PDB file of C-alpha atoms in Angstrom:
ATOM      1  CA  UNK U   1     -19.887  -3.315   0.701  1.00  0.00           C
ATOM      2  CA  UNK U   2     -20.417  -4.910   4.064  1.00  0.00           C
ATOM      3  CA  UNK U   3     -17.278  -4.156   5.999  1.00  0.00           C
ATOM      4  CA  UNK U   4     -19.030  -6.299   8.883  1.00  0.00           C
ATOM      5  CA  UNK U   5     -18.510  -8.797   6.725  1.00  0.00           C
ATOM      6  CA  UNK U   6     -15.144  -8.550   5.922  1.00  0.00           C
ATOM      7  CA  UNK U   7     -11.515 -10.313   7.152  1.00  0.00           C
ATOM      8  CA  UNK U   8      -9.851  -7.834   8.823  1.00  0.00           C
ATOM      9  CA  UNK U   9      -7.039  -9.534   8.088  1.00  0.00           C
ATOM     10  CA  UNK U  10      -7.525  -9.566   4.526  1.00  0.00           C
ATOM     11  CA  UNK U  11      -6.570  -5.395   5.214  1.00  0.00           C
ATOM     12  CA  UNK U  12      -3.096  -6.425   6.195  1.00  0.00           C
ATOM     13  CA  UNK U  13      -2.584  -9.159   3.166  1.00  0.00           C
ATOM     14  CA  UNK U  14      -3.523  -5.700   0.622  1.00  0.00           C
ATOM     15  CA  UNK U  15      -0.988  -3.465   2.293  1.00  0.00           C
ATOM     16  CA  UNK U  16       2.144  -6.583   2.151  1.00  0.00           C
ATOM     17  CA  UNK U  17       0.833  -6.904  -1.425  1.00  0.00           C
ATOM     18  CA  UNK U  18       1.468  -3.224  -2.183  1.00  0.00           C
ATOM     19  CA  UNK U  19       4.730  -2.537  -1.129  1.00  0.00           C
ATOM     20  CA  UNK U  20       6.070  -6.209  -1.339  1.00  0.00           C
ATOM     21  CA  UNK U  21       4.241  -5.720  -5.102  1.00  0.00           C
ATOM     22  CA  UNK U  22       6.055 -10.111  -5.583  1.00  0.00           C
ATOM     23  CA  UNK U  23       2.798 -12.768  -3.408  1.00  0.00           C
ATOM     24  CA  UNK U  24       5.961 -15.095  -2.076  1.00  0.00           C
ATOM     25  CA  UNK U  25       7.981 -12.011  -0.420  1.00  0.00           C
ATOM     26  CA  UNK U  26       4.740 -10.619   1.285  1.00  0.00           C
ATOM     27  CA  UNK U  27       3.394 -14.230   2.413  1.00  0.00           C
ATOM     28  CA  UNK U  28       7.202 -14.251   3.704  1.00  0.00           C
ATOM     29  CA  UNK U  29       6.859 -11.101   5.844  1.00  0.00           C
ATOM     30  CA  UNK U  30       3.983 -12.121   7.248  1.00  0.00           C
ATOM     31  CA  UNK U  31       5.240 -15.924   8.039  1.00  0.00           C
ATOM     32  CA  UNK U  32       2.499 -17.426   6.736  1.00  0.00           C
ATOM     33  CA  UNK U  33       2.272 -20.015   2.812  1.00  0.00           C
ATOM     34  CA  UNK U  34       2.449 -18.879   0.074  1.00  0.00           C
ATOM     35  CA  UNK U  35      -0.900 -20.332  -0.967  1.00  0.00           C
ATOM     36  CA  UNK U  36      -2.087 -18.742   2.006  1.00  0.00           C
ATOM     37  CA  UNK U  37      -0.985 -15.364   0.710  1.00  0.00           C
ATOM     38  CA  UNK U  38      -2.624 -15.958  -3.250  1.00  0.00           C
ATOM     39  CA  UNK U  39      -6.028 -16.921  -1.506  1.00  0.00           C
ATOM     40  CA  UNK U  40      -5.856 -13.428   0.244  1.00  0.00           C
ATOM     41  CA  UNK U  41      -5.239 -11.536  -2.879  1.00  0.00           C
ATOM     42  CA  UNK U  42      -7.600 -14.153  -4.269  1.00  0.00           C
ATOM     43  CA  UNK U  43     -10.362 -13.039  -1.685  1.00  0.00           C
ATOM     44  CA  UNK U  44      -9.243  -8.837  -2.275  1.00  0.00           C
ATOM     45  CA  UNK U  45      -9.905  -9.581  -6.014  1.00  0.00           C
ATOM     46  CA  UNK U  46     -13.000 -10.801  -5.377  1.00  0.00           C
ATOM     47  CA  UNK U  47     -14.146  -7.896  -2.770  1.00  0.00           C
ATOM     48  CA  UNK U  48     -12.740  -4.681  -4.300  1.00  0.00           C
ATOM     49  CA  UNK U  49     -14.088  -6.438  -8.008  1.00  0.00           C
ATOM     50  CA  UNK U  50     -10.547  -5.197  -8.673  1.00  0.00           C
ATOM     51  CA  UNK U  51      -7.221  -7.268 -10.307  1.00  0.00           C
ATOM     52  CA  UNK U  52      -5.176  -5.167  -7.809  1.00  0.00           C
ATOM     53  CA  UNK U  53      -1.783  -6.347  -9.003  1.00  0.00           C
ATOM     54  CA  UNK U  54      -0.877  -6.791 -12.860  1.00  0.00           C
ATOM     55  CA  UNK U  55       1.756  -9.419 -13.598  1.00  0.00           C
ATOM     56  CA  UNK U  56       3.392  -7.295 -16.515  1.00  0.00           C
ATOM     57  CA  UNK U  57       7.317  -7.478 -18.098  1.00  0.00           C
ATOM     58  CA  UNK U  58       7.621  -5.018 -14.520  1.00  0.00           C
ATOM     59  CA  UNK U  59       6.492  -7.918 -12.059  1.00  0.00           C
ATOM     60  CA  UNK U  60       3.579  -7.308 -11.055  1.00  0.00           C
ATOM     61  CA  UNK U  61       2.356  -4.071 -10.663  1.00  0.00           C
ATOM     62  CA  UNK U  62      -0.388  -2.690  -8.567  1.00  0.00           C
ATOM     63  CA  UNK U  63      -3.129  -1.165 -11.224  1.00  0.00           C
ATOM     64  CA  UNK U  64      -5.041   2.396 -10.453  1.00  0.00           C
ATOM     65  CA  UNK U  65      -7.455   1.814  -7.746  1.00  0.00           C
ATOM     66  CA  UNK U  66      -4.441  -0.270  -5.225  1.00  0.00           C
ATOM     67  CA  UNK U  67      -2.604   2.592  -5.547  1.00  0.00           C
ATOM     68  CA  UNK U  68      -5.495   4.601  -3.903  1.00  0.00           C
ATOM     69  CA  UNK U  69      -6.122   1.957  -1.408  1.00  0.00           C
ATOM     70  CA  UNK U  70      -2.033   2.562  -0.706  1.00  0.00           C
ATOM     71  CA  UNK U  71      -1.391   4.906   2.002  1.00  0.00           C
ATOM     72  CA  UNK U  72      -5.806   4.893   3.512  1.00  0.00           C
ATOM     73  CA  UNK U  73      -4.848   1.110   4.145  1.00  0.00           C
ATOM     74  CA  UNK U  74      -1.405   2.121   5.623  1.00  0.00           C
ATOM     75  CA  UNK U  75      -2.600   4.494   7.888  1.00  0.00           C
ATOM     76  CA  UNK U  76      -5.476   2.877   9.107  1.00  0.00           C
ATOM     77  CA  UNK U  77      -3.786   0.020  10.134  1.00  0.00           C
ATOM     78  CA  UNK U  78      -0.749   2.382  11.616  1.00  0.00           C
ATOM     79  CA  UNK U  79      -3.312   4.401  13.574  1.00  0.00           C
ATOM     80  CA  UNK U  80      -4.620   0.216  15.276  1.00  0.00           C
ATOM     81  CA  UNK U  81      -1.595  -0.492  15.699  1.00  0.00           C
ATOM     82  CA  UNK U  82      -0.708   2.793  17.043  1.00  0.00           C
ATOM     83  CA  UNK U  83      -4.254   2.751  19.507  1.00  0.00           C
ATOM     84  CA  UNK U  84      -3.964  -0.596  21.303  1.00  0.00           C
ATOM     85  CA  UNK U  85       0.292  -0.637  21.717  1.00  0.00           C
ATOM     86  CA  UNK U  86       0.431  -1.498  25.442  1.00  0.00           C
ATOM     87  CA  UNK U  87       1.345   1.247  28.247  1.00  0.00           C
ATOM     88  CA  UNK U  88       4.097   0.792  30.228  1.00  0.00           C
ATOM     89  CA  UNK U  89       5.624   2.664  32.047  1.00  0.00           C
ATOM     90  CA  UNK U  90       9.604   3.362  31.778  1.00  0.00           C
ATOM     91  CA  UNK U  91      12.599   3.058  34.763  1.00  0.00           C
ATOM     92  CA  UNK U  92      15.794   3.912  32.825  1.00  0.00           C
ATOM     93  CA  UNK U  93      17.648   3.406  36.050  1.00  0.00           C
ATOM     94  CA  UNK U  94      16.454  -0.188  35.619  1.00  0.00           C
ATOM     95  CA  UNK U  95      15.719  -0.537  32.000  1.00  0.00           C
ATOM     96  CA  UNK U  96      18.021  -2.674  30.195  1.00  0.00           C
ATOM     97  CA  UNK U  97      16.434  -1.407  26.474  1.00  0.00           C
ATOM     98  CA  UNK U  98      18.847  -1.292  22.941  1.00  0.00           C
ATOM     99  CA  UNK U  99      17.591   1.501  22.042  1.00  0.00           C
ATOM    100  CA  UNK U 100      18.176   0.771  17.472  1.00  0.00           C
ATOM    101  CA  UNK U 101      18.924   4.529  15.615  1.00  0.00           C
ATOM    102  CA  UNK U 102      19.870   5.558  12.258  1.00  0.00           C
ATOM    103  CA  UNK U 103      22.015   8.789  12.510  1.00  0.00           C
ATOM    104  CA  UNK U 104      24.528   9.685   9.757  1.00  0.00           C
ATOM    105  CA  UNK U 105      28.772  10.081  10.620  1.00  0.00           C
ATOM    106  CA  UNK U 106      27.600  13.811  11.292  1.00  0.00           C
ATOM    107  CA  UNK U 107      24.927  12.858  13.208  1.00  0.00           C
ATOM    108  CA  UNK U 108      26.688  10.735  15.155  1.00  0.00           C
ATOM    109  CA  UNK U 109      30.183  12.235  15.771  1.00  0.00           C
ATOM    110  CA  UNK U 110      28.343  15.900  17.065  1.00  0.00           C
ATOM    111  CA  UNK U 111      25.357  14.950  18.717  1.00  0.00           C
ATOM    112  CA  UNK U 112      25.279  11.169  19.897  1.00  0.00           C
ATOM    113  CA  UNK U 113      28.248  11.739  21.976  1.00  0.00           C
ATOM    114  CA  UNK U 114      26.101  14.165  24.689  1.00  0.00           C
ATOM    115  CA  UNK U 115      24.059  11.403  24.399  1.00  0.00           C
ATOM    116  CA  UNK U 116      25.779   8.885  25.502  1.00  0.00           C
ATOM    117  CA  UNK U 117      26.398   9.901  27.989  1.00  0.00           C
ATOM    118  CA  UNK U 118      23.357  11.084  29.607  1.00  0.00           C
ATOM    119  CA  UNK U 119      22.229   8.135  29.193  1.00  0.00           C
ATOM    120  CA  UNK U 120      24.981   6.256  30.551  1.00  0.00           C
ATOM    121  CA  UNK U 121      23.958   8.437  33.751  1.00  0.00           C
ATOM    122  CA  UNK U 122      20.738   7.630  33.742  1.00  0.00           C
ATOM    123  CA  UNK U 123      20.108   4.592  32.239  1.00  0.00           C
ATOM    124  CA  UNK U 124      22.946   2.668  32.150  1.00  0.00           C
ATOM    125  CA  UNK U 125      22.323  -0.983  31.973  1.00  0.00           C
ATOM    126  CA  UNK U 126      20.569   0.406  28.633  1.00  0.00           C
ATOM    127  CA  UNK U 127      22.077   0.674  25.379  1.00  0.00           C
ATOM    128  CA  UNK U 128      22.550   2.525  21.673  1.00  0.00           C
ATOM    129  CA  UNK U 129      22.114   0.778  18.207  1.00  0.00           C
ATOM    130  CA  UNK U 130      23.610   3.409  15.707  1.00  0.00           C
ATOM    131  CA  UNK U 131      23.120   1.751  12.138  1.00  0.00           C
ATOM    132  CA  UNK U 132      24.324   4.062   8.899  1.00  0.00           C
ATOM    133  CA  UNK U 133      21.694   5.127   5.839  1.00  0.00           C
ATOM    134  CA  UNK U 134      22.593   2.705   3.823  1.00  0.00           C
ATOM    135  CA  UNK U 135      21.266  -0.182   6.412  1.00  0.00           C
ATOM    136  CA  UNK U 136      18.040   0.815   7.042  1.00  0.00           C
ATOM    137  CA  UNK U 137      14.334   1.919   4.666  1.00  0.00           C
ATOM    138  CA  UNK U 138      11.649   4.128   4.982  1.00  0.00           C
ATOM    139  CA  UNK U 139       9.836   0.291   6.189  1.00  0.00           C
ATOM    140  CA  UNK U 140      11.936  -0.290   8.362  1.00  0.00           C
ATOM    141  CA  UNK U 141      11.134   3.347  10.473  1.00  0.00           C
ATOM    142  CA  UNK U 142       8.133   2.943   8.979  1.00  0.00           C
ATOM    143  CA  UNK U 143       7.691  -0.329  11.498  1.00  0.00           C
ATOM    144  CA  UNK U 144       9.018   0.429  14.262  1.00  0.00           C
ATOM    145  CA  UNK U 145      11.984  -2.364  14.287  1.00  0.00           C
ATOM    146  CA  UNK U 146      14.636   1.840  14.300  1.00  0.00           C
ATOM    147  CA  UNK U 147      13.411   3.728  17.206  1.00  0.00           C
ATOM    148  CA  UNK U 148      14.841   7.435  15.453  1.00  0.00           C
ATOM    149  CA  UNK U 149      16.019   8.540  12.769  1.00  0.00           C
ATOM    150  CA  UNK U 150      18.499  11.139  12.649  1.00  0.00           C
ATOM    151  CA  UNK U 151      19.477  12.637   9.086  1.00  0.00           C
ATOM    152  CA  UNK U 152      18.866  15.613   7.064  1.00  0.00           C
ATOM    153  CA  UNK U 153      15.651  14.505   5.128  1.00  0.00           C
ATOM    154  CA  UNK U 154      14.904  15.465   1.763  1.00  0.00           C
ATOM    155  CA  UNK U 155      11.475  13.744   1.718  1.00  0.00           C
ATOM    156  CA  UNK U 156       9.408  11.645   4.457  1.00  0.00           C
ATOM    157  CA  UNK U 157       6.037  10.541   4.527  1.00  0.00           C
ATOM    158  CA  UNK U 158       3.144  12.526   6.603  1.00  0.00           C
ATOM    159  CA  UNK U 159       2.919   9.373   8.976  1.00  0.00           C
ATOM    160  CA  UNK U 160       5.739   9.506  10.539  1.00  0.00           C
ATOM    161  CA  UNK U 161       6.244  12.053  13.140  1.00  0.00           C
ATOM    162  CA  UNK U 162       9.325  13.954  13.380  1.00  0.00           C
ATOM    163  CA  UNK U 163      11.228  17.385  15.213  1.00  0.00           C
ATOM    164  CA  UNK U 164      13.885  19.136  13.758  1.00  0.00           C
ATOM    165  CA  UNK U 165      16.963  18.670  16.403  1.00  0.00           C
ATOM    166  CA  UNK U 166      18.858  21.872  15.375  1.00  0.00           C
ATOM    167  CA  UNK U 167      20.315  24.278  12.208  1.00  0.00           C
ATOM    168  CA  UNK U 168      23.566  24.427  10.856  1.00  0.00           C
ATOM    169  CA  UNK U 169      25.757  27.158   8.897  1.00  0.00           C
ATOM    170  CA  UNK U 170      28.776  26.091   6.934  1.00  0.00           C
ATOM    171  CA  UNK U 171      31.849  25.814   7.096  1.00  0.00           C
ATOM    172  CA  UNK U 172      35.334  24.988   4.740  1.00  0.00           C
ATOM    173  CA  UNK U 173      37.514  22.519   6.482  1.00  0.00           C
ATOM    174  CA  UNK U 174      41.474  23.739   5.299  1.00  0.00           C
ATOM    175  CA  UNK U 175      44.793  22.809   5.499  1.00  0.00           C
ATOM    176  CA  UNK U 176      46.360  25.757   8.080  1.00  0.00           C
ATOM    177  CA  UNK U 177      49.710  24.521   5.674  1.00  0.00           C
ATOM    178  CA  UNK U 178      47.074  25.726   2.204  1.00  0.00           C
ATOM    179  CA  UNK U 179      47.919  28.428   0.380  1.00  0.00           C
ATOM    180  CA  UNK U 180      44.380  29.463   0.076  1.00  0.00           C
ATOM    181  CA  UNK U 181      44.157  30.047   3.727  1.00  0.00           C
ATOM    182  CA  UNK U 182      45.916  33.244   3.449  1.00  0.00           C
ATOM    183  CA  UNK U 183      43.985  35.043   0.730  1.00  0.00           C
ATOM    184  CA  UNK U 184      40.017  33.109   0.902  1.00  0.00           C
ATOM    185  CA  UNK U 185      38.090  34.627  -1.024  1.00  0.00           C
ATOM    186  CA  UNK U 186      35.191  33.497  -3.548  1.00  0.00           C
ATOM    187  CA  UNK U 187      38.473  33.922  -6.400  1.00  0.00           C
ATOM    188  CA  UNK U 188      40.749  31.139  -4.535  1.00  0.00           C
ATOM    189  CA  UNK U 189      37.728  28.760  -3.373  1.00  0.00           C
ATOM    190  CA  UNK U 190      36.685  28.597  -7.583  1.00  0.00           C
ATOM    191  CA  UNK U 191      40.441  28.435  -7.884  1.00  0.00           C
ATOM    192  CA  UNK U 192      41.205  25.126  -5.067  1.00  0.00           C
ATOM    193  CA  UNK U 193      40.084  21.866  -5.157  1.00  0.00           C
ATOM    194  CA  UNK U 194      37.671  20.321  -3.003  1.00  0.00           C
ATOM    195  CA  UNK U 195      35.789  17.490  -1.451  1.00  0.00           C
ATOM    196  CA  UNK U 196      32.685  17.480  -2.409  1.00  0.00           C
ATOM    197  CA  UNK U 197      30.277  15.175   1.529  1.00  0.00           C
ATOM    198  CA  UNK U 198      26.574  14.382   1.914  1.00  0.00           C
ATOM    199  CA  UNK U 199      23.857  12.150   3.226  1.00  0.00           C
ATOM    200  CA  UNK U 200      20.297  12.739   3.613  1.00  0.00           C
ATOM    201  CA  UNK U 201      17.498  10.623   3.669  1.00  0.00           C
ATOM    202  CA  UNK U 202      18.198   6.573   3.480  1.00  0.00           C
ATOM    203  CA  UNK U 203      19.817   4.146   1.712  1.00  0.00           C
ATOM    204  CA  UNK U 204      22.556   3.010  -0.398  1.00  0.00           C
ATOM    205  CA  UNK U 205      24.341   6.025  -2.608  1.00  0.00           C
ATOM    206  CA  UNK U 206      24.284   6.578  -6.503  1.00  0.00           C
ATOM    207  CA  UNK U 207      27.343   7.709  -8.472  1.00  0.00           C
ATOM    208  CA  UNK U 208      27.788  11.851  -8.733  1.00  0.00           C
ATOM    209  CA  UNK U 209      27.693  13.762 -12.310  1.00  0.00           C
ATOM    210  CA  UNK U 210      30.185  16.457 -11.701  1.00  0.00           C
ATOM    211  CA  UNK U 211      27.527  18.903 -13.957  1.00  0.00           C
ATOM    212  CA  UNK U 212      24.150  17.707 -12.237  1.00  0.00           C
ATOM    213  CA  UNK U 213      24.317  20.878  -9.699  1.00  0.00           C
ATOM    214  CA  UNK U 214      20.520  20.117  -8.433  1.00  0.00           C
ATOM    215  CA  UNK U 215      22.550  16.602  -7.301  1.00  0.00           C
ATOM    216  CA  UNK U 216      24.934  17.865  -5.830  1.00  0.00           C
ATOM    217  CA  UNK U 217      22.848  19.773  -2.916  1.00  0.00           C
ATOM    218  CA  UNK U 218      23.419  22.760  -0.860  1.00  0.00           C
ATOM    219  CA  UNK U 219      27.133  24.201  -1.407  1.00  0.00           C
ATOM    220  CA  UNK U 220      26.311  23.088  -5.443  1.00  0.00           C
ATOM    221  CA  UNK U 221      23.258  24.932  -5.736  1.00  0.00           C
ATOM    222  CA  UNK U 222      24.690  28.273  -3.800  1.00  0.00           C
ATOM    223  CA  UNK U 223      26.788  28.970  -5.840  1.00  0.00           C
ATOM    224  CA  UNK U 224      24.826  27.450  -9.276  1.00  0.00           C
ATOM    225  CA  UNK U 225      23.070  31.321  -8.150  1.00  0.00           C
ATOM    226  CA  UNK U 226      26.380  33.296  -8.805  1.00  0.00           C
ATOM    227  CA  UNK U 227      26.291  31.464 -11.924  1.00  0.00           C
ATOM    228  CA  UNK U 228      30.030  29.454 -10.021  1.00  0.00           C
ATOM    229  CA  UNK U 229      30.801  26.528 -10.020  1.00  0.00           C
ATOM    230  CA  UNK U 230      34.118  24.338  -7.880  1.00  0.00           C
ATOM    231  CA  UNK U 231      36.280  21.875  -8.982  1.00  0.00           C
ATOM    232  CA  UNK U 232      35.892  18.615  -7.330  1.00  0.00           C
ATOM    233  CA  UNK U 233      38.132  16.142  -6.500  1.00  0.00           C
ATOM    234  CA  UNK U 234      36.023  13.332  -4.344  1.00  0.00           C
ATOM    235  CA  UNK U 235      32.837  12.696  -4.115  1.00  0.00           C
ATOM    236  CA  UNK U 236      31.976  11.118  -0.429  1.00  0.00           C
ATOM    237  CA  UNK U 237      29.012  10.123   1.331  1.00  0.00           C
ATOM    238  CA  UNK U 238      31.461   9.787   4.650  1.00  0.00           C
ATOM    239  CA  UNK U 239      32.259  13.460   6.274  1.00  0.00           C
ATOM    240  CA  UNK U 240      34.844  11.795   8.400  1.00  0.00           C
ATOM    241  CA  UNK U 241      36.356  10.563   5.318  1.00  0.00           C
ATOM    242  CA  UNK U 242      36.160  14.022   3.764  1.00  0.00           C
ATOM    243  CA  UNK U 243      37.461  15.543   7.186  1.00  0.00           C
ATOM    244  CA  UNK U 244      39.851  12.938   6.776  1.00  0.00           C
ATOM    245  CA  UNK U 245      41.380  13.529   3.619  1.00  0.00           C
ATOM    246  CA  UNK U 246      40.897  17.945   4.015  1.00  0.00           C
ATOM    247  CA  UNK U 247      43.489  17.291   6.803  1.00  0.00           C
ATOM    248  CA  UNK U 248      46.770  15.440   4.884  1.00  0.00           C
ATOM    249  CA  UNK U 249      45.583  17.129   1.462  1.00  0.00           C
ATOM    250  CA  UNK U 250      45.235  20.723  -0.183  1.00  0.00           C
ATOM    251  CA  UNK U 251      41.371  20.397  -0.740  1.00  0.00           C
ATOM    252  CA  UNK U 252      38.167  22.505   1.265  1.00  0.00           C
ATOM    253  CA  UNK U 253      35.508  20.455   2.638  1.00  0.00           C
ATOM    254  CA  UNK U 254      32.606  22.910   3.153  1.00  0.00           C
ATOM    255  CA  UNK U 255      30.967  20.896   5.007  1.00  0.00           C
ATOM    256  CA  UNK U 256      28.183  21.848   8.317  1.00  0.00           C
ATOM    257  CA  UNK U 257      30.249  24.259  11.127  1.00  0.00           C
ATOM    258  CA  UNK U 258      29.063  21.194  14.302  1.00  0.00           C
ATOM    259  CA  UNK U 259      31.238  18.960  12.475  1.00  0.00           C
ATOM    260  CA  UNK U 260      34.441  21.024  10.461  1.00  0.00           C
ATOM    261  CA  UNK U 261      34.585  22.540  15.063  1.00  0.00           C
ATOM    262  CA  UNK U 262      35.197  18.992  15.524  1.00  0.00           C
ATOM    263  CA  UNK U 263      38.950  19.838  14.617  1.00  0.00           C
ATOM    264  CA  UNK U 264      39.122  23.432  16.242  1.00  0.00           C
ATOM    265  CA  UNK U 265      42.113  22.455  18.863  1.00  0.00           C
ATOM    266  CA  UNK U 266      43.924  20.960  15.635  1.00  0.00           C
ATOM    267  CA  UNK U 267      46.845  23.510  15.175  1.00  0.00           C
ATOM    268  CA  UNK U 268      47.248  21.957  11.654  1.00  0.00           C
ATOM    269  CA  UNK U 269      43.215  22.456  10.159  1.00  0.00           C
ATOM    270  CA  UNK U 270      42.272  26.591   8.940  1.00  0.00           C
ATOM    271  CA  UNK U 271      38.566  26.604  10.060  1.00  0.00           C
ATOM    272  CA  UNK U 272      36.853  29.549   7.435  1.00  0.00           C
ATOM    273  CA  UNK U 273      33.363  30.877   7.105  1.00  0.00           C
ATOM    274  CA  UNK U 274      32.963  29.868   3.152  1.00  0.00           C
ATOM    275  CA  UNK U 275      33.299  32.799   0.562  1.00  0.00           C
ATOM    276  CA  UNK U 276      29.731  32.946  -0.786  1.00  0.00           C
ATOM    277  CA  UNK U 277      26.262  32.785   1.465  1.00  0.00           C
ATOM    278  CA  UNK U 278      25.094  29.259   1.413  1.00  0.00           C
ATOM    279  CA  UNK U 279      21.621  28.280   3.374  1.00  0.00           C
ATOM    280  CA  UNK U 280      21.358  26.059   6.697  1.00  0.00           C
ATOM    281  CA  UNK U 281      20.335  22.493   7.231  1.00  0.00           C
ATOM    282  CA  UNK U 282      18.441  21.246   8.491  1.00  0.00           C
ATOM    283  CA  UNK U 283      19.263  18.347  11.612  1.00  0.00           C
ATOM    284  CA  UNK U 284      15.934  16.257  12.083  1.00  0.00           C
ATOM    285  CA  UNK U 285      15.025  12.733  13.889  1.00  0.00           C
ATOM    286  CA  UNK U 286      11.747  10.909  12.938  1.00  0.00           C
ATOM    287  CA  UNK U 287      10.001   7.904  14.324  1.00  0.00           C
ATOM    288  CA  UNK U 288       7.070   6.066  13.746  1.00  0.00           C
ATOM    289  CA  UNK U 289       3.292   6.782  14.808  1.00  0.00           C
ATOM    290  CA  UNK U 290       4.121   3.147  16.280  1.00  0.00           C
ATOM    291  CA  UNK U 291       5.957   4.243  18.979  1.00  0.00           C
ATOM    292  CA  UNK U 292       4.583   7.570  19.646  1.00  0.00           C
ATOM    293  CA  UNK U 293       2.740   6.863  23.163  1.00  0.00           C
ATOM    294  CA  UNK U 294       5.795   4.491  24.046  1.00  0.00           C
ATOM    295  CA  UNK U 295       7.222   5.739  27.776  1.00  0.00           C
ATOM    296  CA  UNK U 296      10.920   4.408  26.749  1.00  0.00           C
ATOM    297  CA  UNK U 297       9.969   5.884  23.431  1.00  0.00           C
ATOM    298  CA  UNK U 298       9.142   9.180  25.292  1.00  0.00           C
ATOM    299  CA  UNK U 299      12.520   9.351  27.327  1.00  0.00           C
ATOM    300  CA  UNK U 300      14.427   8.910  24.766  1.00  0.00           C
ATOM    301  CA  UNK U 301      12.798  11.652  22.716  1.00  0.00           C
ATOM    302  CA  UNK U 302      13.302  14.094  25.825  1.00  0.00           C
ATOM    303  CA  UNK U 303      16.487  12.928  26.625  1.00  0.00           C
ATOM    304  CA  UNK U 304      17.685  13.957  22.812  1.00  0.00           C
ATOM    305  CA  UNK U 305      15.796  16.793  22.671  1.00  0.00           C
ATOM    306  CA  UNK U 306      17.412  18.165  25.876  1.00  0.00           C
ATOM    307  CA  UNK U 307      20.779  17.217  24.677  1.00  0.00           C
ATOM    308  CA  UNK U 308      20.170  19.108  21.697  1.00  0.00           C
ATOM    309  CA  UNK U 309      19.414  22.386  23.534  1.00  0.00           C
ATOM    310  CA  UNK U 310      22.365  21.543  25.755  1.00  0.00           C
ATOM    311  CA  UNK U 311      24.780  21.589  22.669  1.00  0.00           C
ATOM    312  CA  UNK U 312      23.149  24.812  20.701  1.00  0.00           C
TER     313      UNK U 312
END
C-alpha cells in the first residue's frame, strides 16, 4: 500500500465505523450523509482488501483484521489530534471555562467541596459540571467531551492519562443505638444486616446477585477469604443513600472511611473499624490525551492534586 496516495479521512471513517458498528450511526457521528459513509466503507474495503464489517444476525460485526486495526488507528488519531491542539495560555482569574467532570457521589462529597472552594478563589468565573458515572462513557472521556473522570476503576484503556488522588481504608457506619456497637466483633458483624454500596468505572449498574461474591467487591471478597459471608438487606450504588439508611435503620454500612467521616460529628452515629482486614481502595482521576497539553486542563489537574494533598 502506498500511503502517499491514501486519503487520511478514511482513518477517521474507519475509527468511527469500528466503534459504532453501524453505517448510519457512524455517519451521524461525523455529520456526513449515510451514502457518503457507505462510500467511505467501500473505499476502505478496496484499500484493505477486507470486508471490515460483516452483517450477521447480531448486526454488523468487525472482521479479525478490523479488530487488529482498531486500537492502532485510534492511537494514531489521538496522537495526531493531541499534537495539533493549539496551546493557549490560561488565565484562571478571568476565565469563564466550564470544567466537566464525572465523579461518583463518594468523590463528589469528599473531594469536590474543598476543590470548589479553591476554584471560587483562584478562578471565580469558572464553573463545574458534575456528572454521574451513568452519564458518561469511556468514549466521552477519550474524545475530550469530559475533562476528568474521578472514581475507582477496575480497568482502563491504555490511552488514558491517570493519577491516583488518594487511597482510602474502610469504616463501618452504624446507628449509635444499635446493640452491635457495644460488642462489635466479627461474630456480631456477621449476625447483623448490611447495606452493600459500590460504584466503579462508567455506565449504568446492573442487578446484583448476593451469591456472586466476585462481583460484590472488596468487603465481601475479604470475608470470603475467611470463609464468611454477610447478610445483605439493601444494594445501592449511591454512597449517600447507604449512609442515610444507616442513620435511620439498624443496618451496617461498610464504606470508604472518608465517606463515613462525614458523620463523625453526628452523636447518633458510630464509626467503627471493620473487625476484619479489607484492602484499601484507590481513587483515581483519568483524562484524555487530547487534553493533556491544554493549559486550562493542566491548571485544573494541579488544583485537584493540590486539594487532595491538603485533605490528606
